[in-house]
Amino acid sequence: MDSESPLTLERLDQLLAPHCLEVMGGFAVEGEDETLPTGTRALVMIGPRQPGFWPTFKTSAEWQDSQPNPMDRWSRRVIGRLACDLGGKAYFPFGGPPYHPFYQWALRSGRCWDSPVHLLVHESQGLWVSYRGALALKVPLEFPQAAKPCDSCIEKPCLSACPAGALTGAGYDVPRCHAWLDEAGQACLSGGCLVRRACPVSRGHARMAEQSAYHMGQFHQ
Ligand code: SF4
Ligand code: SF4
């Protein structure tokens, strides 16, 4: 990267944009944090930029080489290279152990919260929120905060959208979800979880059904 450019969130977004990735939040680190390398001053969380993420990813060598886990391998390459360029360290929400505390990091970001169905809900991606990686950086950065969308969501459709009653305010009954997908889950398998789709913030997020179907296929093999 251009060493003359001060690192800002806007500059990071510019570096991520060619890969259809974006900054999805983060937090400043003051003092030492046992989950992060010594000297870390900021943790930046990275996820898909829409529209365009899925078609861009499908042009990658990892998608086209027919080997397992193409999106994880692509994430490691793209975000790992950026971490090296910036003198930081990359973390990923897959491939443990060790497992990194992405859920807790998301809650610390000020742009993501625990939803009424106990999935993360993001201020712009809603229940579609997903992270492809995170960067621990040794430069201080300032992070904007956002308002939790659930506070102004009167109907809370997430609470009643699952036809199997598998994902509700009581939490996520994963075996029950899989049983439904086996028996009558074509709508979920082809377009993604109906609970995630019901969230009004998710509906405003331009994620392609094909991408959701891919992830459902990974989940329900
Ligand atoms: S449907 Fe409403 S309450 Fe549920 S996660 Fe989305 S914004 Fe929050
Ligand atoms: S994938 Fe379908 S069955 Fe499973 S939790 Fe979501 S809506 Fe319910």
mmCIF file of N, CA and C in Angstrom, residues 16 19-22 46-49 53-54 56-58 60-63 68-84 89-95 102 130-135 211 214-215:
data_model
loop_
_atom_site.group_PDB
_atom_site.id
_atom_site.type_symbol
_atom_site.label_atom_id
_atom_site.label_comp_id
_atom_site.label_asym_id
_atom_site.label_seq_id
_atom_site.Cartn_x
_atom_site.Cartn_y
_atom_site.Cartn_z
ATOM 1 N N LEU A 16 -10.216 -2.861 0.459
ATOM 2 C CA LEU A 16 -11.064 -4.053 0.453
ATOM 3 C C LEU A 16 -12.033 -4.081 -0.732
ATOM 4 N N HIS A 19 -12.171 -6.535 -3.732
ATOM 5 C CA HIS A 19 -12.550 -7.915 -3.404
ATOM 6 C C HIS A 19 -14.013 -8.006 -2.964
ATOM 7 N N CYS A 20 -14.731 -6.887 -3.083
ATOM 8 C CA CYS A 20 -16.117 -6.813 -2.597
ATOM 9 C C CYS A 20 -16.191 -7.210 -1.115
ATOM 10 N N LEU A 21 -15.252 -6.704 -0.365
ATOM 11 C CA LEU A 21 -15.273 -6.804 1.097
ATOM 12 C C LEU A 21 -15.363 -5.388 1.659
ATOM 13 N N GLU A 22 -15.750 -5.296 2.948
ATOM 14 C CA GLU A 22 -15.815 -3.987 3.570
ATOM 15 C C GLU A 22 -15.602 -4.085 5.073
ATOM 16 N N ILE A 46 -14.205 -7.654 9.113
ATOM 17 C CA ILE A 46 -14.364 -7.557 7.661
ATOM 18 C C ILE A 46 -15.408 -8.558 7.182
ATOM 19 N N GLY A 47 -16.278 -8.102 6.284
ATOM 20 C CA GLY A 47 -17.290 -8.994 5.734
ATOM 21 C C GLY A 47 -17.640 -8.627 4.309
ATOM 22 N N PRO A 48 -18.572 -9.362 3.711
ATOM 23 C CA PRO A 48 -18.932 -9.136 2.315
ATOM 24 C C PRO A 48 -19.537 -7.752 2.078
ATOM 25 N N ARG A 49 -19.131 -7.141 0.978
ATOM 26 C CA ARG A 49 -19.738 -5.888 0.519
ATOM 27 C C ARG A 49 -20.775 -6.253 -0.541
ATOM 28 N N PHE A 53 -20.714 -9.171 -3.989
ATOM 29 C CA PHE A 53 -19.763 -10.089 -3.361
ATOM 30 C C PHE A 53 -19.734 -11.446 -4.049
ATOM 31 N N TRP A 54 -20.907 -12.031 -4.233
ATOM 32 C CA TRP A 54 -20.948 -13.414 -4.736
ATOM 33 C C TRP A 54 -20.373 -13.538 -6.157
ATOM 34 N N THR A 56 -18.209 -11.665 -7.579
ATOM 35 C CA THR A 56 -16.766 -11.408 -7.511
ATOM 36 C C THR A 56 -16.041 -12.620 -6.967
ATOM 37 N N PHE A 57 -16.575 -13.184 -5.887
ATOM 38 C CA PHE A 57 -15.934 -14.371 -5.304
ATOM 39 C C PHE A 57 -15.872 -15.519 -6.314
ATOM 40 N N LYS A 58 -16.912 -15.656 -7.135
ATOM 41 C CA LYS A 58 -16.951 -16.776 -8.081
ATOM 42 C C LYS A 58 -15.905 -16.670 -9.196
ATOM 43 N N SER A 60 -12.823 -16.110 -8.421
ATOM 44 C CA SER A 60 -11.546 -16.399 -7.760
ATOM 45 C C SER A 60 -11.018 -17.781 -8.162
ATOM 46 N N ALA A 61 -9.704 -17.933 -8.031
ATOM 47 C CA ALA A 61 -9.074 -19.231 -8.305
ATOM 48 C C ALA A 61 -9.601 -20.288 -7.342
ATOM 49 N N GLU A 62 -9.865 -19.880 -6.102
ATOM 50 C CA GLU A 62 -10.312 -20.851 -5.095
ATOM 51 C C GLU A 62 -11.675 -21.427 -5.451
ATOM 52 N N TRP A 63 -12.587 -20.595 -5.949
ATOM 53 C CA TRP A 63 -13.903 -21.094 -6.352
ATOM 54 C C TRP A 63 -13.788 -22.031 -7.548
ATOM 55 N N PRO A 68 -11.898 -28.330 -1.720
ATOM 56 C CA PRO A 68 -12.826 -28.012 -0.617
ATOM 57 C C PRO A 68 -12.618 -26.610 -0.044
ATOM 58 N N ASN A 69 -13.675 -26.110 0.598
ATOM 59 C CA ASN A 69 -13.640 -24.865 1.372
ATOM 60 C C ASN A 69 -13.128 -23.660 0.584
ATOM 61 N N PRO A 70 -13.679 -23.412 -0.593
ATOM 62 C CA PRO A 70 -13.131 -22.318 -1.407
ATOM 63 C C PRO A 70 -13.246 -20.951 -0.741
ATOM 64 N N MET A 71 -14.351 -20.677 -0.059
ATOM 65 C CA MET A 71 -14.492 -19.328 0.505
ATOM 66 C C MET A 71 -13.531 -19.115 1.675
ATOM 67 N N ASP A 72 -13.289 -20.147 2.454
ATOM 68 C CA ASP A 72 -12.337 -20.007 3.556
ATOM 69 C C ASP A 72 -10.926 -19.814 3.010
ATOM 70 N N ARG A 73 -10.563 -20.568 1.978
ATOM 71 C CA ARG A 73 -9.218 -20.423 1.413
ATOM 72 C C ARG A 73 -9.041 -19.046 0.774
ATOM 73 N N TRP A 74 -10.095 -18.581 0.102
ATOM 74 C CA TRP A 74 -10.039 -17.242 -0.512
ATOM 75 C C TRP A 74 -9.891 -16.169 0.573
ATOM 76 N N SER A 75 -10.643 -16.314 1.653
ATOM 77 C CA SER A 75 -10.579 -15.326 2.744
ATOM 78 C C SER A 75 -9.179 -15.284 3.336
ATOM 79 N N ARG A 76 -8.601 -16.459 3.543
ATOM 80 C CA ARG A 76 -7.237 -16.495 4.102
ATOM 81 C C ARG A 76 -6.251 -15.781 3.175
ATOM 82 N N ARG A 77 -6.396 -16.021 1.882
ATOM 83 C CA ARG A 77 -5.450 -15.398 0.943
ATOM 84 C C ARG A 77 -5.618 -13.880 0.911
ATOM 85 N N VAL A 78 -6.852 -13.420 0.720
ATOM 86 C CA VAL A 78 -7.090 -11.990 0.503
ATOM 87 C C VAL A 78 -6.857 -11.198 1.791
ATOM 88 N N ILE A 79 -7.456 -11.647 2.882
ATOM 89 C CA ILE A 79 -7.346 -10.877 4.129
ATOM 90 C C ILE A 79 -5.969 -11.088 4.757
ATOM 91 N N GLY A 80 -5.425 -12.292 4.588
ATOM 92 C CA GLY A 80 -4.076 -12.533 5.097
ATOM 93 C C GLY A 80 -3.035 -11.651 4.405
ATOM 94 N N ARG A 81 -3.172 -11.483 3.100
ATOM 95 C CA ARG A 81 -2.223 -10.632 2.369
ATOM 96 C C ARG A 81 -2.353 -9.180 2.821
ATOM 97 N N LEU A 82 -3.572 -8.725 3.032
ATOM 98 C CA LEU A 82 -3.767 -7.345 3.484
ATOM 99 C C LEU A 82 -3.142 -7.153 4.867
ATOM 100 N N ALA A 83 -3.313 -8.139 5.746
ATOM 101 C CA ALA A 83 -2.700 -8.034 7.073
ATOM 102 C C ALA A 83 -1.186 -7.883 6.956
ATOM 103 N N CYS A 84 -0.562 -8.670 6.081
ATOM 104 C CA CYS A 84 0.893 -8.559 5.887
ATOM 105 C C CYS A 84 1.262 -7.179 5.383
ATOM 106 N N LYS A 89 -2.106 -8.534 11.914
ATOM 107 C CA LYS A 89 -2.340 -9.980 11.961
ATOM 108 C C LYS A 89 -3.797 -10.253 11.604
ATOM 109 N N ALA A 90 -3.983 -11.281 10.792
ATOM 110 C CA ALA A 90 -5.345 -11.644 10.374
ATOM 111 C C ALA A 90 -5.887 -12.765 11.254
ATOM 112 N N TYR A 91 -7.178 -12.679 11.518
ATOM 113 C CA TYR A 91 -7.902 -13.739 12.230
ATOM 114 C C TYR A 91 -9.097 -14.154 11.384
ATOM 115 N N PHE A 92 -9.527 -15.414 11.594
ATOM 116 C CA PHE A 92 -10.630 -15.925 10.791
ATOM 117 C C PHE A 92 -11.652 -16.633 11.688
ATOM 118 N N PRO A 93 -12.922 -16.564 11.308
ATOM 119 C CA PRO A 93 -13.963 -17.179 12.145
ATOM 120 C C PRO A 93 -14.160 -18.659 11.850
ATOM 121 N N PHE A 94 -13.234 -19.275 11.158
ATOM 122 C CA PHE A 94 -13.326 -20.691 10.787
ATOM 123 C C PHE A 94 -11.939 -21.294 10.993
ATOM 124 N N GLY A 95 -11.878 -22.615 10.939
ATOM 125 C CA GLY A 95 -10.584 -23.274 10.900
ATOM 126 C C GLY A 95 -9.911 -23.517 12.239
ATOM 127 N N PHE A 102 -15.084 -14.128 17.739
ATOM 128 C CA PHE A 102 -15.743 -13.208 16.804
ATOM 129 C C PHE A 102 -17.075 -12.703 17.360
ATOM 130 N N SER A 130 -22.283 -11.682 8.360
ATOM 131 C CA SER A 130 -21.255 -12.721 8.381
ATOM 132 C C SER A 130 -19.914 -12.022 8.265
ATOM 133 N N TYR A 131 -18.931 -12.609 8.895
ATOM 134 C CA TYR A 131 -17.581 -12.049 8.859
ATOM 135 C C TYR A 131 -16.670 -13.012 8.111
ATOM 136 N N ARG A 132 -15.819 -12.461 7.277
ATOM 137 C CA ARG A 132 -14.831 -13.292 6.577
ATOM 138 C C ARG A 132 -13.477 -13.243 7.262
ATOM 139 N N GLY A 133 -13.288 -12.281 8.157
ATOM 140 C CA GLY A 133 -12.025 -12.204 8.875
ATOM 141 C C GLY A 133 -11.972 -10.949 9.713
ATOM 142 N N ALA A 134 -10.845 -10.761 10.389
ATOM 143 C CA ALA A 134 -10.606 -9.559 11.190
ATOM 144 C C ALA A 134 -9.122 -9.247 11.137
ATOM 145 N N LEU A 135 -8.810 -7.954 11.292
ATOM 146 C CA LEU A 135 -7.421 -7.499 11.282
ATOM 147 C C LEU A 135 -7.084 -6.879 12.627
ATOM 148 N N GLN A 211 -25.979 -17.077 -3.038
ATOM 149 C CA GLN A 211 -24.987 -17.105 -1.952
ATOM 150 C C GLN A 211 -25.577 -17.784 -0.721
ATOM 151 N N TYR A 214 -25.755 -21.487 -1.184
ATOM 152 C CA TYR A 214 -24.435 -22.112 -1.007
ATOM 153 C C TYR A 214 -24.169 -22.361 0.473
ATOM 154 N N HIS A 215 -24.404 -21.355 1.303
ATOM 155 C CA HIS A 215 -24.130 -21.514 2.740
ATOM 156 C C HIS A 215 -25.079 -22.532 3.369
#
